[in-house]
Amino acid sequence: MKRISLPGFLLIIGLYGTSILESCKSTDIDAGGTSSGSTSSGSSTNSSSITSTLSATTASSASGVAQVVTLTEAFKATLSSSQLTATQLTYSKTNAQKWSNLPAGMSARYGISLGSLSDAQLVAFRNLMEAVLVLGTTNEGYDEMIGNLVADDYLNTIGGGASYGAGNYYISILGTPSTTGLWAILFTGHHYTQSYTFNAGAVTGVTPAFRGTEPQAAVTAANRTYQAFEQERLAFAAMLTGLSSTEQTTAKLSGTYSDLVLGPGQDGKFPATKSGLQVGTLSSDKQALVLNAIKLYVNDLDATTAATVLTKYTSELSNTYVSYSGTTAMSSQNDYVRIDGPSVWIEFSYQGGVIIRNTPHSHSVWRDHSGDYGGN
Amino acid sequence: MTVWGIVGLPITATAHPMPNSVVLLNVHADRIDAEIQIPLVELQSAWGHAVNDSATGLIERLGPQLRAYLKNHIRPQSPDGRFWSVSVGELLVHETQNPIVGVYRELTAQVQMIPPGQEDVRQFTFYYDAVLHQVRTHKILVSVRQDWGRGQLAEAEPVQVGEISLDIVNDRVLPLPVNLDEGSSWTGFLSMVKLGTRHIAEGTDHLLFLLVLLLPAPLLVAANRWGHFGGIGYSLTRLLSIVTAFTVGHSITLLLGSLNWVRLPSQPVEVLIAVSILVSAVHAIRPLFPGRETWVATGFGLVHGLAFADTLTNLQLDAGPMALSILGFNLGIELMQLLVITLTIPWLIMLSRTPAYRYVRVGGALLAGVAAAAWIIERLTAHPNTITQLLESERTRAVWLLVILACFAVWTSWRSRKNDQLFASRK
């Protein structure tokens, strides 16, 4: 009888032992996971390869919706069927509103990430973005976009980890690209979101557009120094310090703003009453300073689109208001400025550092009272 | 728990890059105790004082002013228009973090809010605008962390009641209407029963202690060693008396502890619990205290009860709900113990009649001994080790051990009976 029970006992020990061994294995996998986590610093090299592929710009050809449709189709043609499923979505306001200024790891995006694109696919993406953004202006337009991705790559390497970097920016196509119907391109990642809405062969919306950068200071990549969003900060400072002290008092808001008011998710909530200083009461050189700040947003776009939008904002300039909080230098945390017109809405917030502590960085949003999401 | 309150909530929002304030409500029958968490960086922007730039010694320096500020901006109002009385208790500054904003310093304030007269605590208009009166982009997330009458205990994730933030279109801050569902003592009692069962189901150490203590119970002692099966009557009597003794022991300290009459620091209690398993494991191999198991079970029960009491005192309940809670919690513990025992004992008795039981007893005791030793080390050093982590991750698979035990018991008894028959027929 002992001979029978002994194997039974061994069976119990064996089974229990197996489960222990299994757990050991799972610990090993955990350890493996940690080590693969550390290779994410290696993926920053990939991210850099993303920005170096993207920064090899070519001479721009004629733009226009027909051209954008062609380039969008060309980009789509490089994608595998599963990549295409992720990228080509139906047009809906809900899909269009799915953007954020948080890293994609903390607020999921639709579309396909740059990190999952091959070099050939990245080139097709580049060709498309080159057609909708202005080329050849340092830290503006297409160059500003690259500078933004470069800054995020930098955050990845200095402790931000895998949530940050150019690989975490997503592009999606909402609706079928055409010169007749309604469709949109949405490019969104941590500190950069740009949406374009097209309808009946025309550009009907170029907002919401989010810009920002951490660090605010210059970042070097591929033999270039980028400071993607510094010109805007300086333009606001010039605009505010250009005002007389009486004008500054009128423009000053009583509240403190540690972030944007109309950031992601705050759609269609424009204040019923405009605050601050009416631009029409200003001298023409001061009005020009306001327009200069606006131009740094509008002129990011391809020249044709930018010209149309700028004509409208210029015609509405006298009924546009500027207001600010904090200091006029736009150099300390909680410095905040707003341009609110009949159509234009621009906010700039100089706020606390996240990855780089105790050093402010910028967040900014450009919206349009009637043109957000193409007015849809 | 606090960490979850901070980390867990802001992520659910679409985009709150700045750290939010959090208000956690502990709902009692006649008052609400709130824990208020305010990021210092935002408080500084709102209040002017350099609370974030020089956070060291903040409470000593600015305690009275901080309390006055909070009282000014926390104003619950009953439906009849009367404001509640608000008092600000303990203030604390500490560093915390969330993935969106990284590391930041925060003030936590314990605030007591009492409605006038006999007004209902479950319905009020929450005028709260600390920080937000000045920082227009600030957001305040209001959640219920504990509501005994609704069966919600602080162990679970807080339930969000609403968010107080700027009404952008009209540029104003509106108060938050709070309307909590009616609670009842029965719901509270039931939730405590559930908490008790869960406490045992998840308290591997309590269970292990009991099981190891029961291992040798069906056996007779012969010459200072564990001998043969003592018969079903003998086994059941001994099992029952051990379990009852343990229950009596932990009920006494649970009562004393949860009423705050006896309070021991939890670390030595946790170490003692692990020691109790080790001692029982040795006893299961060689009788250490034969015939005195009942007393030992009572003694160790007293220790385990102190640990149970910790769970209850952390709830900070009033006398009435506390009495019901002690009862419910204890009932839950007993029910779960009873379930485990009824599922295990038949197999132990079945096995103890066969010689194979020796291996089960010694093997089980050895494994329990190793676990106990690992727990002792963990609880002394405050660092988890490989074995305790293993126990934690494999806890849910304990059911399979029971299945194996049952199969083994049935199989061994069947073989043993067949052998007996064979032996008898040859005779």
XYZ file of C-alpha atoms in Angstrom, chain A residues 42-52 115 149 153 156 164-168:
20
model
C 16.517 52.133 -28.947
C 13.163 53.032 -30.487
C 14.132 56.685 -30.077
C 16.685 55.962 -32.773
C 13.762 54.762 -34.892
C 11.931 57.942 -34.072
C 14.923 59.941 -35.178
C 14.915 57.980 -38.391
C 11.285 59.006 -38.771
C 12.155 62.672 -38.520
C 15.217 62.341 -40.740
C 6.149 54.496 -35.818
C 8.348 65.693 -33.568
C 11.856 62.420 -29.614
C 11.479 60.219 -25.121
C 6.770 60.208 -26.252
C 8.449 60.488 -29.644
C 7.668 60.952 -33.320
C 6.473 57.346 -33.575
C 3.432 58.217 -31.433
